[in-house]
CSV table of C-alpha atoms and ligand atoms in Angstrom, one decimal:
chain,number,residue,atom,x,y,z
A,271,MET,CA,116.0,114.2,91.1
A,272,VAL,CA,114.5,110.7,91.0
A,273,ARG,CA,114.8,108.5,94.0
A,274,TYR,CA,113.8,104.9,93.9
A,275,ILE,CA,114.1,101.8,96.0
A,276,ARG,CA,116.7,99.1,95.6
A,277,GLN,CA,115.5,95.6,96.2
A,278,ASP,CA,117.0,92.2,95.6
A,279,GLU,CA,115.8,90.6,92.4
A,280,SER,CA,114.1,87.9,94.5
A,281,GLN,CA,112.0,90.5,96.3
A,282,ARG,CA,111.0,92.2,93.1
A,283,ASP,CA,107.3,92.5,92.5
A,284,LYS,CA,105.7,92.1,89.1
A,285,PRO,CA,105.4,95.7,87.8
A,286,ILE,CA,101.8,96.9,87.9
A,287,GLY,CA,100.2,100.0,86.6
A,288,VAL,CA,98.4,101.1,83.5
A,289,GLU,CA,100.2,104.3,82.7
A,290,SER,CA,102.7,103.9,79.9
A,291,PRO,CA,106.0,105.1,81.3
A,292,ARG,CA,107.7,107.9,79.3
A,293,CYS,CA,111.2,109.3,79.3
A,294,PRO,CA,111.0,112.5,81.4
A,295,VAL,CA,113.6,114.1,79.1
A,296,CYS,CA,112.4,113.4,75.6
A,297,GLY,CA,108.9,111.9,76.1
A,298,ALA,CA,109.6,108.7,74.3
A,299,GLU,CA,107.6,105.7,75.5
A,300,LEU,CA,109.6,103.3,77.6
A,301,ASP,CA,108.9,99.6,77.6
A,302,GLU,CA,109.8,96.8,80.0
A,303,ASP,CA,113.2,96.3,78.4
A,304,ASP,CA,114.1,99.9,79.1
A,305,TYR,CA,114.0,99.2,82.9
A,306,ARG,CA,116.7,97.5,84.8
A,307,LEU,CA,114.2,97.4,87.7
A,308,ARG,CA,110.6,98.6,87.7
A,309,HIS,CA,108.4,98.7,90.7
A,310,TYR,CA,105.1,100.0,89.5
A,311,SER,CA,103.8,102.6,87.1
A,312,GLN,CA,106.8,104.6,85.8
A,313,LEU,CA,108.9,104.1,89.0
A,314,GLY,CA,112.1,102.3,88.7
A,315,CYS,CA,115.6,102.4,87.1
A,316,TRP,CA,115.1,103.3,83.5
A,317,SER,CA,117.2,104.3,80.5
A,318,CYS,CA,115.9,105.8,77.3
A,319,PRO,CA,116.9,104.2,74.0
A,320,SER,CA,115.9,107.4,72.1
A,321,CYS,CA,117.9,110.2,73.9
A,322,LYS,CA,120.2,108.0,76.0
A,323,SER,CA,119.1,109.6,79.2
A,324,ALA,CA,118.9,107.5,82.3
A,325,ALA,CA,117.5,107.6,85.8
A,326,PRO,CA,119.8,109.9,87.8
A,327,ALA,CA,122.2,108.6,90.5
A,328,LEU,CA,120.6,108.0,93.8
A,329,ASP,CA,121.0,110.4,96.7
A,330,VAL,CA,119.2,108.3,99.3
A,331,VAL,CA,118.4,104.6,99.0
A,332,ALA,CA,115.9,102.3,100.8
A,333,SER,CA,117.3,98.8,100.9
A,334,ASN,CA,117.1,95.5,102.7
A,335,ILE,CA,113.3,95.8,102.7
A,336,ARG,CA,111.8,93.1,104.9
A,337,GLU,CA,108.1,92.3,105.2
A,338,VAL,CA,107.2,91.7,108.9
A,339,PRO,CA,103.7,91.2,110.4
A,340,GLU,CA,103.4,94.9,111.3
A,341,GLY,CA,104.4,96.1,107.8
A,342,PHE,CA,108.0,96.7,106.6
A,343,LEU,CA,111.5,97.0,108.1
A,344,ILE,CA,113.8,99.0,105.9
A,345,ASP,CA,117.3,100.4,106.0
A,346,ILE,CA,117.9,103.9,104.6
A,347,ALA,CA,121.4,104.7,103.3
A,348,ASP,CA,123.1,107.7,101.9
A,349,SER,CA,124.8,107.6,98.5
A,350,THR,CA,128.4,108.7,98.4
A,351,GLU,CA,127.4,112.3,97.8
A,352,GLN,CA,125.4,113.5,100.7
A,353,LEU,CA,122.5,115.7,99.7
A,354,GLY,CA,122.8,119.0,101.5
A,355,GLY,CA,125.5,117.7,103.7
A,356,ARG,CA,123.0,115.8,105.8
A,357,ASP,CA,123.2,112.3,107.1
A,358,PHE,CA,120.1,110.3,106.0
A,359,ALA,CA,121.3,106.9,107.1
A,360,VAL,CA,119.1,105.0,109.5
A,361,ASN,CA,118.7,101.2,109.8
A,362,ASP,CA,115.8,99.0,110.9
A,363,VAL,CA,113.0,101.5,110.4
A,364,LEU,CA,109.7,99.8,111.2
A,365,VAL,CA,107.0,101.1,108.9
A,366,PRO,CA,103.7,99.9,110.3
A,367,CYS,CA,101.9,100.0,106.9
A,368,THR,CA,101.6,97.8,103.9
A,369,GLY,CA,102.0,98.7,100.3
A,370,LEU,CA,105.4,99.2,98.6
A,371,TYR,CA,104.5,102.8,97.8
A,372,MET,CA,104.7,103.5,101.5
A,373,VAL,CA,108.5,102.9,101.2
A,374,TYR,CA,108.6,105.7,98.6
A,375,ASN,CA,106.6,107.9,100.9
A,376,LEU,CA,108.9,107.1,103.8
A,377,LEU,CA,112.0,108.0,101.9
A,378,ALA,CA,110.5,111.4,101.1
A,379,VAL,CA,109.7,111.9,104.8
A,380,ARG,CA,113.2,110.9,105.8
A,381,ILE,CA,114.8,113.4,103.3
A,382,ALA,CA,112.5,116.2,104.3
A,383,THR,CA,112.9,115.7,108.1
A,384,ALA,CA,116.6,115.1,107.9
A,385,LEU,CA,117.0,118.4,106.0
A,386,LEU,CA,115.0,120.1,108.8
A,387,GLY,CA,117.4,118.5,111.3
A,388,CYS,CA,115.4,115.7,112.7
A,389,PRO,CA,117.7,113.1,114.4
A,390,ALA,CA,117.6,109.5,113.0
A,391,GLU,CA,116.3,108.1,116.4
A,392,VAL,CA,113.4,110.5,116.6
A,393,PHE,CA,112.5,109.7,113.0
A,394,ARG,CA,112.5,106.0,113.7
A,395,ASP,CA,110.4,106.3,116.8
A,396,VAL,CA,107.8,108.5,115.2
A,397,VAL,CA,107.5,106.3,112.1
A,398,ALA,CA,107.1,103.2,114.2
A,399,THR,CA,104.1,104.7,116.1
A,400,PHE,CA,102.5,106.3,113.0
A,401,ASP,CA,98.8,105.8,113.2
A,402,PRO,CA,97.1,108.3,110.9
A,403,LYS,CA,93.4,107.5,111.7
A,404,ASN,CA,92.3,109.1,108.4
A,405,GLY,CA,91.1,105.9,106.7
A,406,ARG,CA,94.3,105.3,104.9
A,407,LEU,CA,95.6,101.9,105.9
A,408,GLN,CA,93.5,102.1,108.9
A,409,GLU,CA,92.7,98.9,110.9
A,410,TYR,CA,89.3,98.2,112.5
A,411,ALA,CA,87.8,95.3,114.3
A,412,VAL,CA,84.1,94.6,113.9
A,413,GLY,CA,82.6,91.6,115.6
A,414,GLY,CA,86.0,89.8,115.7
A,415,ARG,CA,86.6,90.6,112.0
A,416,ALA,CA,89.7,92.6,111.0
A,417,ILE,CA,88.9,95.3,108.5
A,418,MET,CA,91.4,97.5,106.8
A,419,THR,CA,90.5,100.7,104.8
A,420,ASN,CA,92.5,102.4,102.3
A,421,MET,CA,92.0,105.1,99.7
A,422,ALA,CA,92.5,104.9,95.9
A,423,LYS,CA,91.9,107.7,93.5
A,424,ASN,CA,93.2,106.4,90.2
A,425,PRO,CA,94.0,103.1,88.5
A,426,VAL,CA,97.6,103.0,89.9
A,427,GLY,CA,96.2,103.4,93.4
A,428,PHE,CA,93.6,100.7,92.9
A,429,ASN,CA,96.1,98.3,91.4
A,430,GLN,CA,98.4,98.8,94.4
A,431,ASN,CA,95.6,98.1,96.7
A,432,ILE,CA,94.6,94.9,94.8
A,433,HIS,CA,98.2,93.9,94.9
A,434,MET,CA,98.4,94.4,98.6
A,435,ALA,CA,95.2,92.3,99.2
A,436,LEU,CA,96.6,89.5,97.0
A,437,LYS,CA,99.6,89.3,99.2
A,438,TYR,CA,97.6,88.8,102.4
A,439,PRO,CA,98.6,85.4,103.7
A,440,ALA,CA,95.3,84.3,105.2
A,441,LEU,CA,91.6,84.4,104.3
A,442,TYR,CA,90.3,87.7,103.0
A,443,ALA,CA,87.6,89.6,101.0
A,444,VAL,CA,87.8,92.8,99.1
A,445,ALA,CA,85.2,95.6,98.7
A,446,PHE,CA,85.5,98.5,96.3
A,447,LEU,CA,83.3,101.5,97.3
A,448,MET,CA,83.2,104.6,95.1
A,449,ASP,CA,81.1,107.8,95.5
A,450,ASP,CA,80.5,110.5,93.0
A,451,MET,CA,83.7,112.3,91.9
A,452,VAL,CA,82.5,115.7,90.7
A,453,GLU,CA,85.9,116.4,89.1
A,454,CYS,CA,85.3,113.5,86.7
A,455,ASN,CA,82.3,115.3,85.3
A,456,GLY,CA,80.6,112.0,84.7
A,457,ASP,CA,83.5,110.4,82.8
A,458,TYR,CA,84.6,107.3,84.6
A,459,SER,CA,86.3,105.7,81.7
A,460,TRP,CA,89.5,105.6,83.8
A,461,VAL,CA,87.9,102.9,85.9
A,462,ASP,CA,88.4,100.5,82.9
A,463,GLY,CA,92.1,100.9,83.5
A,464,ILE,CA,91.9,99.2,86.9
A,465,GLU,CA,93.5,95.8,86.6
A,466,PHE,CA,90.7,93.8,88.2
A,467,SER,CA,91.9,90.8,86.3
A,468,MET,CA,94.7,90.4,88.8
A,469,LEU,CA,92.0,89.1,91.2
A,470,ARG,CA,90.8,86.4,88.9
A,471,SER,CA,92.7,83.4,90.4
A,472,ALA,CA,91.9,84.7,93.9
A,473,VAL,CA,88.2,84.8,93.1
A,474,GLU,CA,88.4,81.3,91.6
A,475,ALA,CA,90.0,80.2,94.9
A,476,GLY,CA,87.0,81.6,96.8
A,477,VAL,CA,87.9,85.2,97.7
A,478,PRO,CA,84.7,87.2,97.8
A,479,VAL,CA,84.7,90.6,95.9
A,480,PHE,CA,82.1,93.4,96.5
A,481,TYR,CA,81.6,96.7,94.7
A,482,GLY,CA,79.2,99.6,95.3
A,483,GLY,CA,78.7,103.2,96.1
A,484,GLU,CA,77.2,106.1,94.2
A,485,ILE,CA,79.1,105.2,91.1
A,486,ALA,CA,78.9,101.5,91.1
A,487,ASP,CA,78.1,101.1,87.4
A,488,PRO,CA,81.6,101.8,86.1
A,489,LEU,CA,83.0,99.4,88.7
A,490,ASP,CA,80.4,96.8,87.6
A,491,ARG,CA,81.4,97.2,84.0
A,492,ALA,CA,85.1,97.0,84.6
A,493,LEU,CA,84.8,94.0,86.9
A,494,SER,CA,82.6,92.2,84.3
A,495,ALA,CA,85.1,93.0,81.6
A,496,ALA,CA,87.8,91.4,83.8
A,497,GLN,CA,85.5,88.3,84.3
A,498,ILE,CA,85.4,88.9,88.0
A,499,THR,CA,82.3,87.7,89.8
A,500,ALA,CA,81.4,90.4,92.3
A,501,GLU,CA,78.4,91.2,94.5
A,502,ARG,CA,76.9,94.6,94.8
A,503,ALA,CA,77.1,96.1,98.3
A,504,ASP,CA,76.9,99.9,98.9
A,505,THR,CA,78.0,100.0,102.6
A,506,VAL,CA,80.3,98.2,104.8
A,507,ALA,CA,77.3,96.8,106.7
A,508,ASP,CA,76.0,95.4,103.4
A,509,VAL,CA,79.3,93.7,102.8
A,510,LEU,CA,79.5,92.3,106.3
A,511,ALA,CA,75.9,90.9,106.0
A,512,LYS,CA,76.9,89.1,102.8
A,513,LEU,CA,80.0,87.6,104.2
A,514,ALA,CA,78.8,84.3,105.3
A,515,ASP,CA,81.6,83.2,107.6
A,516,ASP,CA,82.6,83.5,111.2
A,517,GLY,CA,84.7,86.6,110.9
A,518,ALA,CA,87.9,84.8,110.2
A,519,ARG,CA,88.1,86.5,106.8
A,520,LYS,CA,89.9,89.9,106.8
A,521,LEU,CA,88.0,92.5,104.8
A,522,PHE,CA,89.9,95.1,102.7
A,523,VAL,CA,87.7,98.1,101.9
A,524,ILE,CA,89.2,100.2,99.1
A,525,ALA,CA,87.3,103.5,98.8
A,526,ASN,CA,87.8,106.5,96.7
A,527,TYR,CA,88.4,109.8,98.4
A,528,HIS,CA,84.7,110.7,98.2
A,529,ALA,CA,83.6,107.5,99.9
A,530,LEU,CA,86.3,107.1,102.5
A,531,GLU,CA,84.9,109.6,105.0
A,532,ARG,CA,81.5,107.9,105.2
A,533,VAL,CA,83.1,104.5,105.2
A,534,CYS,CA,85.3,105.4,108.2
A,535,ALA,CA,82.3,107.0,110.0
A,536,GLU,CA,80.3,103.8,109.4
A,537,LEU,CA,83.2,101.6,110.7
A,538,ASP,CA,83.6,103.8,113.8
A,539,ARG,CA,79.9,103.2,114.6
A,540,LEU,CA,80.1,99.5,113.8
A,541,GLN,CA,83.3,99.0,115.9
A,542,ALA,CA,81.8,100.9,118.9
A,543,THR,CA,78.5,98.9,118.6
A,544,THR,CA,80.3,95.5,118.6
A,545,LYS,CA,82.6,96.5,121.4
A,546,GLN,CA,79.5,97.3,123.6
A,547,SER,CA,77.7,94.1,122.8
B,816,LIG,ZN1,114.5,110.1,76.2
């Protein structure tokens, strides 16, 4: 059963993602015209011109998605046929995270917890105080500078993170840090699928971009191909040393799974050091 998010056309983001969407029934490739609404990657409201299948009716819907300084406010509603006889409806859920994919995650959590009998009020309270402290969408402050870390492990994830940074309303910088991924067995061709070109106008407007880590070379190659001027920096401390400003610029650190742990350990140290001084 496919669930997706309903938004007003005015709120609709430009679809991003590099995977060609395919019909889950017959496997035919779907293009933009086959979507009435597409959020990113293959997610959205599709219909297949080959086998005439279409996205199934919604069981649970997130709607009225409002961006607020803390993240999102959303309403969750049931469709007419309640899944498992449960009531999923809950309004004004504050999601203290950025990234549209978090709305999808939240819907999954709402469905799972409601099926387990979690009351709407408890769900709302727990979500509003969600603070995972695992490096995903984690906020730090080092020397007066706000820093946010997040993980990306494939082109879709990287593209979502780039999109999130681009929407930041004040000064910012972006750093991509990647350490060796043993499961790639040396093949990092997928890095070429990251749409770094989305950053081009931001870079032209003065947004600094950094890249580094154990596998900096594929990042260098993909950034160059996208005509993005970026500086090599292998650690957060390297990035901070190169950021010649007074700390007013928020830093987004996008790290792959293999780099995130050492990035967070470094930020814990840097944050503790600057608090003491
Ligand atoms: Zn089909």
